[in-house]
Coordinates of C-alpha atoms in Angstrom, one line a residue:
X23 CA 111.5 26.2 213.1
X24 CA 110.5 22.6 215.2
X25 CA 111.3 23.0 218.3
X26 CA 113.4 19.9 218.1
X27 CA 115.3 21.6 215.8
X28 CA 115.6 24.6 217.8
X29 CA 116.9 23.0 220.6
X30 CA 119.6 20.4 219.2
X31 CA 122.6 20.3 220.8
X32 CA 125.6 21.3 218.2
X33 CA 128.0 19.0 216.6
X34 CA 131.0 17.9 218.6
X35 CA 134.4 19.2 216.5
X36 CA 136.7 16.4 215.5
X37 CA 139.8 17.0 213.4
X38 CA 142.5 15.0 212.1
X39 CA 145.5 15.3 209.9
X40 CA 147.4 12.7 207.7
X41 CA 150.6 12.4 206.3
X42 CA 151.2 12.0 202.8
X43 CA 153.8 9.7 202.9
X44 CA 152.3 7.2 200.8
X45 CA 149.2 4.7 200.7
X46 CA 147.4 3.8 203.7
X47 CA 147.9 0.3 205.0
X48 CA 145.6 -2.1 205.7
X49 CA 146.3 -1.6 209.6
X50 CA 145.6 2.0 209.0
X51 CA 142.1 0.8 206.9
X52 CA 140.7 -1.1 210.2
X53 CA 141.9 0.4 212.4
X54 CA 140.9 3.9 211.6
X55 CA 140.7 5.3 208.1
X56 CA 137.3 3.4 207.5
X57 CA 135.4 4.8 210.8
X58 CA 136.2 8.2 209.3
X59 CA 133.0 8.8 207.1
X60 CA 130.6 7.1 209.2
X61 CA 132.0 9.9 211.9
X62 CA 130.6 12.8 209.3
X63 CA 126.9 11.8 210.3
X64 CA 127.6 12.2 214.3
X65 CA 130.3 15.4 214.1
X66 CA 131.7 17.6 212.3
X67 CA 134.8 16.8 210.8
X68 CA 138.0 18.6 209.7
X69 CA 140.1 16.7 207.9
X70 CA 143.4 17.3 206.1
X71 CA 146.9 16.3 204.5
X72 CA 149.4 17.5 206.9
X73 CA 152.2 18.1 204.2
X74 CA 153.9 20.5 206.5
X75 CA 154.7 17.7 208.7
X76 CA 156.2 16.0 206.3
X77 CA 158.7 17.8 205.4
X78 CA 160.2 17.1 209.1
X79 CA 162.6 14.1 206.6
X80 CA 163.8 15.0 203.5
X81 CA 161.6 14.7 200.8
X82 CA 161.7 14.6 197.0
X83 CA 159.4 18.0 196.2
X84 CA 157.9 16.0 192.6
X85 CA 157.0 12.8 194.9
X86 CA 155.5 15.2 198.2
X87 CA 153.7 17.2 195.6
X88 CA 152.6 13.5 193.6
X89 CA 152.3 11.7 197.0
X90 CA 150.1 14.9 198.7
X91 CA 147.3 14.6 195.6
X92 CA 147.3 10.6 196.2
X93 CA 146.6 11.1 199.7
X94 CA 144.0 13.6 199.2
X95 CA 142.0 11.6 196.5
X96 CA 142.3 8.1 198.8
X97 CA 141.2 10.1 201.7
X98 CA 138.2 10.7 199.4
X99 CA 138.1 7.6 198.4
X100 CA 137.6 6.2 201.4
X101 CA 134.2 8.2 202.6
X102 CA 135.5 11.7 203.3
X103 CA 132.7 13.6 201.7
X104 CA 133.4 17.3 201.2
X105 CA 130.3 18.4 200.9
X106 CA 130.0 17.2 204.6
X107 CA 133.3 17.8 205.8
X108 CA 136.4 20.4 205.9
X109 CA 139.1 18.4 203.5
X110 CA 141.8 20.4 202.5
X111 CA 145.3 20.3 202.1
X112 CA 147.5 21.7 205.7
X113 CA 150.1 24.5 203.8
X114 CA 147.2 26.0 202.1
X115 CA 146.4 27.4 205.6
X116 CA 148.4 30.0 206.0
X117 CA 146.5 30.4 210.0
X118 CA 148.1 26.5 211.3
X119 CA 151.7 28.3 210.5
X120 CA 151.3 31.2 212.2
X121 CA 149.6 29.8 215.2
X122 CA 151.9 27.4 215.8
X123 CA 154.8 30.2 216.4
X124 CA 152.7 32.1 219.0
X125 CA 152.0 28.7 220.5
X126 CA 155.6 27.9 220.7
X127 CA 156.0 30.6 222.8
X128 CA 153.4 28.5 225.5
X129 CA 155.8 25.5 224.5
X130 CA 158.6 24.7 227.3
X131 CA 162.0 23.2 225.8
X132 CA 161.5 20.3 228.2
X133 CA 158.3 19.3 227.1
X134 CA 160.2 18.8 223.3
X135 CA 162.8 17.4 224.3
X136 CA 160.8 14.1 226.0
X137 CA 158.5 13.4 222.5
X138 CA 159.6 10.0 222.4
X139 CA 158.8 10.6 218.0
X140 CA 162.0 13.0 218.2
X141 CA 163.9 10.8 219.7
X142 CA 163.0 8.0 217.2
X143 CA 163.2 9.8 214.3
X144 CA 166.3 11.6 215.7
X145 CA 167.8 8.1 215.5
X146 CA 166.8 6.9 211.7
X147 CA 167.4 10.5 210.5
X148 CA 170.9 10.9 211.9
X149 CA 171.8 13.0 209.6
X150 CA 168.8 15.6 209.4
X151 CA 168.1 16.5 212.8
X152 CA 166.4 19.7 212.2
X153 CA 164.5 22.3 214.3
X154 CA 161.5 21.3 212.5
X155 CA 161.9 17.8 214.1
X156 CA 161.8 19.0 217.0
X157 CA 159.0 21.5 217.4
X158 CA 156.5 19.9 214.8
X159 CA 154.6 18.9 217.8
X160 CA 153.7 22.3 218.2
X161 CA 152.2 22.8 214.9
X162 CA 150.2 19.8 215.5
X163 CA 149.1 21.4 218.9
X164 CA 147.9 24.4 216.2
X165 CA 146.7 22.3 213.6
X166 CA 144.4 20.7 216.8
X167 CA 143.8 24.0 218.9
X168 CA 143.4 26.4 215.4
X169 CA 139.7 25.0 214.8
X170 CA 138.9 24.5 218.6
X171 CA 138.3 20.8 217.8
X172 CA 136.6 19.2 220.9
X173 CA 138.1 15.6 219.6
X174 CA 140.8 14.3 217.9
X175 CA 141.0 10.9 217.0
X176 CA 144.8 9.0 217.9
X177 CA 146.2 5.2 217.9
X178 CA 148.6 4.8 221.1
X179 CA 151.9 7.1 219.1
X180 CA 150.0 9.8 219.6
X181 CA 149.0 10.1 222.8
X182 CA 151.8 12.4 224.0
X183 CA 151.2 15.3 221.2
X184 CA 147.9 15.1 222.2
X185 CA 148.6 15.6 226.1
X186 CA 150.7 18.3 224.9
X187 CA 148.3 20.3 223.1
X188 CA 146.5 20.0 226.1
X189 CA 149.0 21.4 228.2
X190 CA 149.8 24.2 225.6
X191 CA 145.7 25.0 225.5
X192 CA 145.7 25.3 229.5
X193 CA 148.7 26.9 229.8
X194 CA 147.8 29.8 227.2
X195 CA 144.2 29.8 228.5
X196 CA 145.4 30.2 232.2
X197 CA 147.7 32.9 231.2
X198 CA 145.2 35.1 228.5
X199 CA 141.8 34.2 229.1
X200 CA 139.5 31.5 228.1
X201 CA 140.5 31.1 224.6
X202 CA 140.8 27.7 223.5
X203 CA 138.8 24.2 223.4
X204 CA 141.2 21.5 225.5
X205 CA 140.7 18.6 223.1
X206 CA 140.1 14.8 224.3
X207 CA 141.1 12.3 222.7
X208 CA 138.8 10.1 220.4
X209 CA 139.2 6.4 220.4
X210 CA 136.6 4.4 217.8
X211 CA 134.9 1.8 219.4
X212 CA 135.0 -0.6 216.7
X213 CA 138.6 -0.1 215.8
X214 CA 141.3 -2.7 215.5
X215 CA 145.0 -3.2 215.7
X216 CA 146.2 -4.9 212.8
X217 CA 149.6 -6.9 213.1
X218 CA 152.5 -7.3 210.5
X219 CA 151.3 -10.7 208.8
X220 CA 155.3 -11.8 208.8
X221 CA 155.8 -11.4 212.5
X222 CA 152.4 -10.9 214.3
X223 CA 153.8 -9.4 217.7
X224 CA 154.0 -6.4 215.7
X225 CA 152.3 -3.9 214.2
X226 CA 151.5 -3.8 210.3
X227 CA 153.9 -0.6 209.4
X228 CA 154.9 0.5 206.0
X229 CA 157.9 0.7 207.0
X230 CA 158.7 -2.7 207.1
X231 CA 161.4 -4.1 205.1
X232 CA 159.6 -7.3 204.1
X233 CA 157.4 -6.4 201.6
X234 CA 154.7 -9.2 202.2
X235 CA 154.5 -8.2 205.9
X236 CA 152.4 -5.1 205.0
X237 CA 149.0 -5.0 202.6
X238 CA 148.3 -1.7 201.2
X239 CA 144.3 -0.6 200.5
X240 CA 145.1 0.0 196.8
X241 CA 147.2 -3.6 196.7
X242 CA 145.8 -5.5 193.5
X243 CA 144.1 -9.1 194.5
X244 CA 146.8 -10.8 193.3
X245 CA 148.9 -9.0 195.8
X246 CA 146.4 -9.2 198.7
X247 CA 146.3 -13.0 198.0
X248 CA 150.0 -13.7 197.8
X249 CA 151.0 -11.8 200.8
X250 CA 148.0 -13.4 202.7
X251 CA 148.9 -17.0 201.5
X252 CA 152.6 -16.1 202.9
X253 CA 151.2 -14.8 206.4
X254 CA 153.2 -16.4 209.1
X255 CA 151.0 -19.2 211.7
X256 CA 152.1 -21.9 214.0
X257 CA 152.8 -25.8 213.8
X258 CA 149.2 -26.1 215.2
X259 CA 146.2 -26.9 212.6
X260 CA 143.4 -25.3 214.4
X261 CA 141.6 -22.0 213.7
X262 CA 140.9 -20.6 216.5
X263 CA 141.5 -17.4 218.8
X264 CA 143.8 -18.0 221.7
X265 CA 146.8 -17.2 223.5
X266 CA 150.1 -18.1 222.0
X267 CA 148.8 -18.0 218.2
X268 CA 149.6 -14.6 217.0
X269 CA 149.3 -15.3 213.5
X270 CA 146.3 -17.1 213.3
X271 CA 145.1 -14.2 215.8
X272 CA 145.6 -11.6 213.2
X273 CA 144.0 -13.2 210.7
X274 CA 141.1 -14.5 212.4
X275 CA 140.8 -10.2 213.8
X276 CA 141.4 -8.7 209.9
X277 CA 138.4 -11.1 208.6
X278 CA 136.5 -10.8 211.2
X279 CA 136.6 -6.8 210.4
X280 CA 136.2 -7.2 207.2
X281 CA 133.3 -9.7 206.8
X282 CA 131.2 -8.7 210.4
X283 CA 132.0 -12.3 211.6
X284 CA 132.4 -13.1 215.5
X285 CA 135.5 -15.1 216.7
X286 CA 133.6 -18.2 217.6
X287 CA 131.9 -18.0 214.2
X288 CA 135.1 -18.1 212.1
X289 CA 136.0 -20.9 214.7
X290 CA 132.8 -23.2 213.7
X291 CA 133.5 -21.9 209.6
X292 CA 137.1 -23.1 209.7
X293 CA 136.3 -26.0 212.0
X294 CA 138.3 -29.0 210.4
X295 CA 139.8 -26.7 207.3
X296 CA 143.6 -26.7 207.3
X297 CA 145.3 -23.2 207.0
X298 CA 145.7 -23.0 203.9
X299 CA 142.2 -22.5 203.1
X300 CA 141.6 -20.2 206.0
X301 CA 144.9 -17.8 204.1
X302 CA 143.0 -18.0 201.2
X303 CA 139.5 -17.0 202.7
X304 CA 141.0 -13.9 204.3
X305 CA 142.7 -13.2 201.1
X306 CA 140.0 -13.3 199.1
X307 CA 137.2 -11.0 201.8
X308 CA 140.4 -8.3 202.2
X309 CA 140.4 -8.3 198.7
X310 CA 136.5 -8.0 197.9
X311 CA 136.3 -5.6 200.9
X312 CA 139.3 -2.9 199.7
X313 CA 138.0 -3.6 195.5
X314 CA 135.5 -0.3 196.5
X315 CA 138.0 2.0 197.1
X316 CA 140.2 0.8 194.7
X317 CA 138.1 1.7 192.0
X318 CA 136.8 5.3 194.1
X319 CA 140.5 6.2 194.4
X320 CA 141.2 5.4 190.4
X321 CA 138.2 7.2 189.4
X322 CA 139.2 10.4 191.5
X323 CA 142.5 10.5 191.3
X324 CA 142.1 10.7 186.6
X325 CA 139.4 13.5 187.6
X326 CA 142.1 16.2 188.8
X327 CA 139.9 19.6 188.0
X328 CA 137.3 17.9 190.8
X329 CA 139.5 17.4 193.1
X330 CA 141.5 20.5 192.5
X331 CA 138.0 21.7 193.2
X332 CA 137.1 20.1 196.6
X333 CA 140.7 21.1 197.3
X334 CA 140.3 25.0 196.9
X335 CA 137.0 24.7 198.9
X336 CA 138.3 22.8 201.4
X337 CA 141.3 25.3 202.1
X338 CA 139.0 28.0 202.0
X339 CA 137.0 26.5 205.0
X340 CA 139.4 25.9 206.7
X341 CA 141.0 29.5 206.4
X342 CA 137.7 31.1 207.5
X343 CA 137.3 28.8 210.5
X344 CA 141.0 30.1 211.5
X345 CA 141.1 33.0 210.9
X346 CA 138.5 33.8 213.6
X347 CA 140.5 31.7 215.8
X348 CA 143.5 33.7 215.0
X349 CA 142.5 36.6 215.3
X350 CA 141.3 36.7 218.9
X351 CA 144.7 34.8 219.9
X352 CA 146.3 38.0 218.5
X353 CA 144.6 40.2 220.5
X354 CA 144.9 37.9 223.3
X355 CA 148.4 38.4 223.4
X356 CA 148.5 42.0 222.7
X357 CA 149.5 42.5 218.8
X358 CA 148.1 45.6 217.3
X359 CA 145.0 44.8 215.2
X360 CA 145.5 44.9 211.6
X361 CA 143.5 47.7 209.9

């Protein structure tokens, strides 16, 4: 062996789950879903469908079990290669379930009860306030802690799972012995927050009620063009990036990310061009960027043996990788080996 090779420093860990709760928007694209295979070169990545968390709302099973496949085959789609990474599919881990009761057990009531998620979901979901609701975090702390992941990768909601899997990981490590990584969190240089393009001071969420306020990744051109051409602006004429122009903000930062261009350089391209023609422009680059993984995601998701495939693989990664993990936490806390 070269001694370079001997001598390399392994892979930092990163894991992250993803809801299947339908297709990613474009917010989700920039802002994080398209650093995800260039992060398969630098570490070593777990990724999966997290459709135990989802389950948190009620759910049609058809459209979870539909809506779990899409999600799987656009995360595909969009660079996650599983010959270089862990891809599977969260309930076909038996190992995130378990650990996450033991780890409730290092999980204070207090520390629940102040998710700021429970509470907001607590509030649209009136009338399902389960105990799944309430302690998913801790099954996110196991999904996290189960593969010792050195890095997770989180947009500003997440922040407080995260700091509680940390707490969980000190707490049991302090109380049994060195046995889990404390994660940090990841957050991609390059990544952008994306605003609703019908009232920029927010962000893009599906959950909007306008529909053009929200571009999807698999949107059709026409689509992408008409909800472009409707985006909200200002009285003024003038592209340019400034304070008190959210609109024109947003859409100067999505082409910007989607064509490499600087601020100042959209600024001197636009220069004199109403917006109308600036709409259209970052229509038209959204569109020609996404058309990729449009056509990825249709070819994968028609090819359901090969996925099925990466699928069973993945799992079974996955299941190795936690089993180890699971294993020592067992003995950690003092349950009788299993002969």
């Amino acid at each position: 062996m070269c001694q370079h090779e001997s001598t390399a420093a392994p892979k930092k860990r990163i894991f992250s789950g993803i809801q299947p709760t339908g297709v990613f928007t474009l917010g989700n694209y920039i802002g994080a879903v398209r650093n995800w295979g260039k992060l398969q070169d630098e570490y070593e990545c777990i990724y999966c469908i997290v459709d135990l968390h989802a389950i948190t709302v009620m759910q049609g099973p058809a459209e979870l079990r539909n809506n779990t496949m899409r999600a799987y085959a656009l995360m595909l789609a969009c660079g996650i290669d599983p010959q270089k990474s862990v891809a599977f599919i969260q309930s076909h881990n038996p190992n995130h379930a378990e650990l996450s009761w033991v780890l409730s057990c290092s999980t204070m009531f207090g520390e629940l009860s102040r998710m700021t998620q429970f509470k907001d979901k607590s509030a649209r979901h009136a009338d399902n306030i389960n105990a799944g609701l309430f302690t998913y975090p801790v099954l996110m702390a196991a999904d996290i802690l189960a593969y010792n992941a050195d890095l997770v990768p989180i947009g500003a909601d997440q922040k407080q799972h995260l700091e509680l899997a940390r707490n969980v990981a000190v707490r049991f490590n302090q109380r049994f012995g060195d046995t889990f990584t404390v994660p940090e969190p990841y957050v991609p240089q390059n990544g952008a927050r994306v605003m609703s393009l019908q009232d920029p001071t927010k962000k893009m969420s599906k959950s909007d009620e306008n529909a053009n306020a929200c571009v999807y990744i698999l949107d059709d051109k026409d689509t992408i063009m008409r909800k472009f051409k409707r985006a909200v602006t200002d009285s003024d004429a003038e592209v340019c990036y400034r304070e008190g122009k959210d609109g024109i903000n947003n859409l100067m930062t999505i082409y910007g990310c989607v064509t490499g261009k600087t601020m100042d350089e959209i600024t001197v391209e636009f220069a004199g061009r109403g917006y109308g023609d600036f709409k259209i422009a970052v229509g038209e680059a959204v569109a020609d960027h996404l058309a990729p993984v449009r056509n990825e995601y249709a070819r994968l998701y028609a090819d359901k043996a090969y996925l099925n495939e990466c699928i069973a693989t993945g799992s079974e990664q996955a299941y190795r990788m936690t089993r180890k993990v699971l294993s020592k936490v067992y003995r950690r806390v003092g349950f009788v080996d299993h002969k």
